[in-house]
Amino acid sequence: MTSETAEVLDPRVARTRRDVVEATSALLLEEGWDAVTHAAVARRAGFSKATVYAHWPTRLDLIRASIEQICDVADHPAPTGDLRADLRAALADFAEDLTNRHLDRLLAGVVERARDNDVVGALRTRLYETGTSGMRAILAAHVVQRDVEPALALLTGAVLVLVTFEGRPATTAVLDDLIDRVLATTTPRTT
């Protein structure tokens, strides 16, 4: 057994990793990218900076571990087969993540840095694919393939602008209007 394998099996190491990644995620979502430092993460997780540095030598290592964990535990409303109701639930969940779970801060930090850093660019892609996978599957089940990505971009983009830039709530009426407008531009899938 290698020392790395033994380390992964050690419950203390697993607990340390879990606690540090959770502390990083909390800082990232609550205060933004700039708040994530080894000192701040160590303080929040209750470990020494040396311990944090030992497992995550750079700030980007901390952020990458955090974003990977956020993506790994992401969930989406279960589809019911009703296209409009499923899209409404998925968009309401997205709006909730933006407002109450501070996804807007996470996205802002990633978007700002993705152009200059390939690792951050890959994290941006992972966040987008994870965050839209539920809506993508819903659309793919109901509209022709060529319409899935444009409809997805219109739906998520509109909610992002509405909630993040305009500061307005994503009410059921607003979401229904948006869904109707977008679906009017798509071709239903035939079985």
mmCIF file of C-alpha atoms in Angstrom:
data_model
loop_
_atom_site.group_PDB
_atom_site.id
_atom_site.type_symbol
_atom_site.label_atom_id
_atom_site.label_comp_id
_atom_site.label_asym_id
_atom_site.label_seq_id
_atom_site.Cartn_x
_atom_site.Cartn_y
_atom_site.Cartn_z
ATOM 1 C CA MET A 1 0.000 0.000 0.000
ATOM 2 C CA THR A 2 1.434 3.392 -0.973
ATOM 3 C CA SER A 3 1.617 6.212 1.526
ATOM 4 C CA GLU A 4 -0.910 8.167 -0.562
ATOM 5 C CA THR A 5 -3.362 5.242 -0.435
ATOM 6 C CA ALA A 6 -2.844 4.913 3.312
ATOM 7 C CA GLU A 7 -3.389 8.658 3.666
ATOM 8 C CA VAL A 8 -6.688 8.494 1.772
ATOM 9 C CA LEU A 9 -7.866 5.674 4.026
ATOM 10 C CA ASP A 10 -6.889 7.518 7.199
ATOM 11 C CA PRO A 11 -10.137 8.944 8.631
ATOM 12 C CA ARG A 12 -8.277 11.933 10.096
ATOM 13 C CA VAL A 13 -7.001 12.927 6.670
ATOM 14 C CA ALA A 14 -10.438 12.431 5.149
ATOM 15 C CA ARG A 15 -11.977 14.609 7.886
ATOM 16 C CA THR A 16 -9.329 17.294 7.382
ATOM 17 C CA ARG A 17 -9.905 17.321 3.635
ATOM 18 C CA ARG A 18 -13.671 17.481 4.097
ATOM 19 C CA ASP A 19 -13.497 20.291 6.652
ATOM 20 C CA VAL A 20 -11.046 22.376 4.616
ATOM 21 C CA VAL A 21 -13.006 21.997 1.376
ATOM 22 C CA GLU A 22 -16.242 22.883 3.184
ATOM 23 C CA ALA A 23 -14.593 25.948 4.735
ATOM 24 C CA THR A 24 -13.264 26.980 1.328
ATOM 25 C CA SER A 25 -16.696 26.536 -0.243
ATOM 26 C CA ALA A 26 -18.340 28.623 2.465
ATOM 27 C CA LEU A 27 -15.821 31.440 2.008
ATOM 28 C CA LEU A 28 -16.091 31.288 -1.748
ATOM 29 C CA LEU A 29 -19.884 31.432 -1.756
ATOM 30 C CA GLU A 30 -20.334 33.889 1.116
ATOM 31 C CA GLU A 31 -17.503 36.340 0.481
ATOM 32 C CA GLY A 32 -16.182 35.637 -2.994
ATOM 33 C CA TRP A 33 -12.967 34.529 -4.626
ATOM 34 C CA ASP A 34 -10.707 37.094 -2.944
ATOM 35 C CA ALA A 35 -11.711 35.907 0.538
ATOM 36 C CA VAL A 36 -10.193 32.487 -0.066
ATOM 37 C CA THR A 37 -6.710 32.517 1.432
ATOM 38 C CA HIS A 38 -4.856 29.747 3.210
ATOM 39 C CA ALA A 39 -5.050 31.724 6.452
ATOM 40 C CA ALA A 40 -8.796 32.361 6.172
ATOM 41 C CA VAL A 41 -9.532 28.741 5.253
ATOM 42 C CA ALA A 42 -7.342 27.418 8.067
ATOM 43 C CA ARG A 43 -9.020 29.726 10.582
ATOM 44 C CA ARG A 44 -12.513 28.775 9.426
ATOM 45 C CA ALA A 45 -11.777 25.031 9.280
ATOM 46 C CA GLY A 46 -9.905 24.992 12.588
ATOM 47 C CA PHE A 47 -6.591 23.745 11.227
ATOM 48 C CA SER A 48 -3.135 25.261 10.935
ATOM 49 C CA LYS A 49 -2.025 27.019 7.764
ATOM 50 C CA ALA A 50 0.711 24.387 7.457
ATOM 51 C CA THR A 51 -1.908 21.652 7.286
ATOM 52 C CA VAL A 52 -3.835 23.502 4.606
ATOM 53 C CA TYR A 53 -0.672 24.228 2.596
ATOM 54 C CA ALA A 54 0.390 20.571 2.860
ATOM 55 C CA HIS A 55 -2.706 19.386 0.968
ATOM 56 C CA TRP A 56 -3.428 22.469 -1.167
ATOM 57 C CA PRO A 57 -0.178 24.279 -2.017
ATOM 58 C CA THR A 58 -1.898 27.101 -3.910
ATOM 59 C CA ARG A 59 -5.052 29.115 -3.504
ATOM 60 C CA LEU A 60 -6.225 27.757 -6.851
ATOM 61 C CA ASP A 61 -5.857 24.224 -5.464
ATOM 62 C CA LEU A 62 -8.250 25.177 -2.653
ATOM 63 C CA ILE A 63 -10.714 26.780 -5.036
ATOM 64 C CA ARG A 64 -10.550 23.886 -7.497
ATOM 65 C CA ALA A 65 -11.262 21.384 -4.694
ATOM 66 C CA SER A 66 -14.159 23.542 -3.544
ATOM 67 C CA ILE A 67 -15.726 23.907 -6.980
ATOM 68 C CA GLU A 68 -15.305 20.193 -7.672
ATOM 69 C CA GLN A 69 -17.073 19.437 -4.380
ATOM 70 C CA ILE A 70 -19.851 21.933 -5.144
ATOM 71 C CA CYS A 71 -20.378 20.274 -8.525
ATOM 72 C CA ASP A 72 -20.206 16.764 -7.078
ATOM 73 C CA VAL A 73 -23.035 17.434 -4.607
ATOM 74 C CA ALA A 74 -25.189 19.547 -6.937
ATOM 75 C CA ASP A 75 -28.688 18.286 -7.420
ATOM 76 C CA HIS A 76 -31.583 19.255 -9.634
ATOM 77 C CA PRO A 77 -35.336 18.885 -9.279
ATOM 78 C CA ALA A 78 -36.496 15.485 -10.527
ATOM 79 C CA PRO A 79 -38.260 15.727 -13.890
ATOM 80 C CA THR A 80 -41.902 14.721 -14.039
ATOM 81 C CA GLY A 81 -42.285 14.575 -17.815
ATOM 82 C CA ASP A 82 -44.236 17.851 -17.961
ATOM 83 C CA LEU A 83 -41.937 20.082 -20.023
ATOM 84 C CA ARG A 84 -43.153 23.458 -18.767
ATOM 85 C CA ALA A 85 -43.441 22.406 -15.127
ATOM 86 C CA ASP A 86 -40.011 20.767 -15.216
ATOM 87 C CA LEU A 87 -38.377 23.817 -16.802
ATOM 88 C CA ARG A 88 -40.109 26.094 -14.277
ATOM 89 C CA ALA A 89 -38.822 23.991 -11.374
ATOM 90 C CA ALA A 90 -35.286 23.886 -12.810
ATOM 91 C CA LEU A 91 -35.203 27.637 -13.465
ATOM 92 C CA ALA A 92 -36.635 28.428 -10.023
ATOM 93 C CA ASP A 93 -33.924 26.216 -8.515
ATOM 94 C CA PHE A 94 -31.269 28.069 -10.539
ATOM 95 C CA ALA A 95 -32.646 31.437 -9.405
ATOM 96 C CA GLU A 96 -32.631 30.201 -5.794
ATOM 97 C CA ASP A 97 -28.998 29.110 -6.138
ATOM 98 C CA LEU A 98 -28.094 32.541 -7.499
ATOM 99 C CA THR A 99 -29.814 34.493 -4.761
ATOM 100 C CA ASN A 100 -29.800 32.473 -1.556
ATOM 101 C CA ARG A 101 -26.880 30.124 -2.093
ATOM 102 C CA HIS A 102 -24.615 32.857 -3.487
ATOM 103 C CA LEU A 103 -23.876 31.108 -6.773
ATOM 104 C CA ASP A 104 -23.596 34.577 -8.305
ATOM 105 C CA ARG A 105 -20.384 35.228 -6.332
ATOM 106 C CA LEU A 106 -18.901 31.936 -7.402
ATOM 107 C CA LEU A 107 -19.760 32.521 -11.045
ATOM 108 C CA ALA A 108 -18.410 36.073 -10.979
ATOM 109 C CA GLY A 109 -15.052 34.905 -9.669
ATOM 110 C CA VAL A 110 -14.763 32.111 -12.194
ATOM 111 C CA VAL A 111 -15.889 34.178 -15.172
ATOM 112 C CA GLU A 112 -13.520 36.996 -14.254
ATOM 113 C CA ARG A 113 -10.493 34.685 -14.139
ATOM 114 C CA ALA A 114 -11.318 32.022 -16.750
ATOM 115 C CA ARG A 115 -9.898 33.917 -19.691
ATOM 116 C CA ASP A 116 -6.417 34.113 -18.156
ATOM 117 C CA ASN A 117 -6.161 30.640 -16.645
ATOM 118 C CA ASP A 118 -6.872 27.282 -18.287
ATOM 119 C CA VAL A 119 -7.619 25.601 -14.953
ATOM 120 C CA VAL A 120 -10.211 28.230 -14.130
ATOM 121 C CA GLY A 121 -11.590 27.924 -17.666
ATOM 122 C CA ALA A 122 -12.098 24.205 -17.071
ATOM 123 C CA LEU A 123 -13.809 24.976 -13.747
ATOM 124 C CA ARG A 124 -16.116 27.435 -15.526
ATOM 125 C CA THR A 125 -17.045 24.719 -18.005
ATOM 126 C CA ARG A 126 -17.620 22.200 -15.207
ATOM 127 C CA LEU A 127 -19.860 24.638 -13.314
ATOM 128 C CA TYR A 128 -21.905 25.400 -16.428
ATOM 129 C CA GLU A 129 -22.289 21.767 -17.438
ATOM 130 C CA THR A 130 -23.184 20.696 -13.905
ATOM 131 C CA GLY A 131 -25.580 23.575 -13.373
ATOM 132 C CA THR A 132 -27.396 23.104 -16.661
ATOM 133 C CA SER A 133 -27.395 19.307 -16.889
ATOM 134 C CA GLY A 134 -30.925 18.987 -15.518
ATOM 135 C CA MET A 135 -32.385 21.569 -17.891
ATOM 136 C CA ARG A 136 -30.388 20.149 -20.785
ATOM 137 C CA ALA A 137 -31.868 16.693 -20.146
ATOM 138 C CA ILE A 138 -35.382 18.106 -19.874
ATOM 139 C CA LEU A 139 -35.032 19.978 -23.147
ATOM 140 C CA ALA A 140 -33.396 17.016 -24.909
ATOM 141 C CA ALA A 141 -36.384 14.847 -24.026
ATOM 142 C CA HIS A 142 -38.855 17.293 -25.579
ATOM 143 C CA VAL A 143 -37.245 19.344 -28.370
ATOM 144 C CA VAL A 144 -35.047 18.500 -31.346
ATOM 145 C CA GLN A 145 -31.339 18.375 -30.616
ATOM 146 C CA ARG A 146 -30.416 21.510 -32.587
ATOM 147 C CA ASP A 147 -32.724 23.558 -30.329
ATOM 148 C CA VAL A 148 -31.425 22.299 -26.963
ATOM 149 C CA GLU A 149 -28.345 24.523 -26.540
ATOM 150 C CA PRO A 150 -29.948 27.749 -27.848
ATOM 151 C CA ALA A 151 -33.004 27.236 -25.629
ATOM 152 C CA LEU A 152 -30.773 26.453 -22.668
ATOM 153 C CA ALA A 153 -28.733 29.613 -23.221
ATOM 154 C CA LEU A 154 -31.852 31.758 -23.538
ATOM 155 C CA LEU A 155 -33.450 30.323 -20.398
ATOM 156 C CA THR A 156 -30.403 30.409 -18.134
ATOM 157 C CA GLY A 157 -29.182 33.718 -19.519
ATOM 158 C CA ALA A 158 -32.515 35.387 -18.932
ATOM 159 C CA VAL A 159 -32.725 34.158 -15.334
ATOM 160 C CA LEU A 160 -29.114 35.173 -14.681
ATOM 161 C CA VAL A 161 -29.793 38.708 -15.937
ATOM 162 C CA LEU A 162 -33.138 38.976 -14.166
ATOM 163 C CA VAL A 163 -31.892 37.841 -10.767
ATOM 164 C CA THR A 164 -28.259 38.926 -10.724
ATOM 165 C CA PHE A 165 -28.151 42.118 -12.760
ATOM 166 C CA GLU A 166 -31.678 43.443 -12.376
ATOM 167 C CA GLY A 167 -32.171 42.164 -8.826
ATOM 168 C CA ARG A 168 -35.704 41.040 -9.573
ATOM 169 C CA PRO A 169 -37.289 37.833 -8.304
ATOM 170 C CA ALA A 170 -37.877 34.941 -10.669
ATOM 171 C CA THR A 171 -41.612 34.667 -10.033
ATOM 172 C CA THR A 172 -43.706 31.871 -11.474
ATOM 173 C CA ALA A 173 -45.365 34.332 -13.851
ATOM 174 C CA VAL A 174 -42.016 35.604 -15.123
ATOM 175 C CA LEU A 175 -40.636 32.092 -15.534
ATOM 176 C CA ASP A 176 -43.774 30.889 -17.338
ATOM 177 C CA ASP A 177 -43.597 33.838 -19.740
ATOM 178 C CA LEU A 178 -39.919 33.169 -20.398
ATOM 179 C CA ILE A 179 -40.501 29.452 -20.947
ATOM 180 C CA ASP A 180 -43.391 30.107 -23.345
ATOM 181 C CA ARG A 181 -41.301 32.583 -25.360
ATOM 182 C CA VAL A 182 -38.342 30.220 -25.612
ATOM 183 C CA LEU A 183 -40.395 27.127 -26.401
ATOM 184 C CA ALA A 184 -42.186 29.051 -29.173
ATOM 185 C CA THR A 185 -38.807 29.109 -30.975
ATOM 186 C CA THR A 186 -38.165 25.370 -30.671
ATOM 187 C CA THR A 187 -39.276 22.353 -32.627
ATOM 188 C CA PRO A 188 -40.936 19.626 -30.583
ATOM 189 C CA ARG A 189 -39.268 16.259 -30.681
ATOM 190 C CA THR A 190 -41.237 13.488 -32.365
ATOM 191 C CA THR A 191 -40.978 10.015 -30.956
#
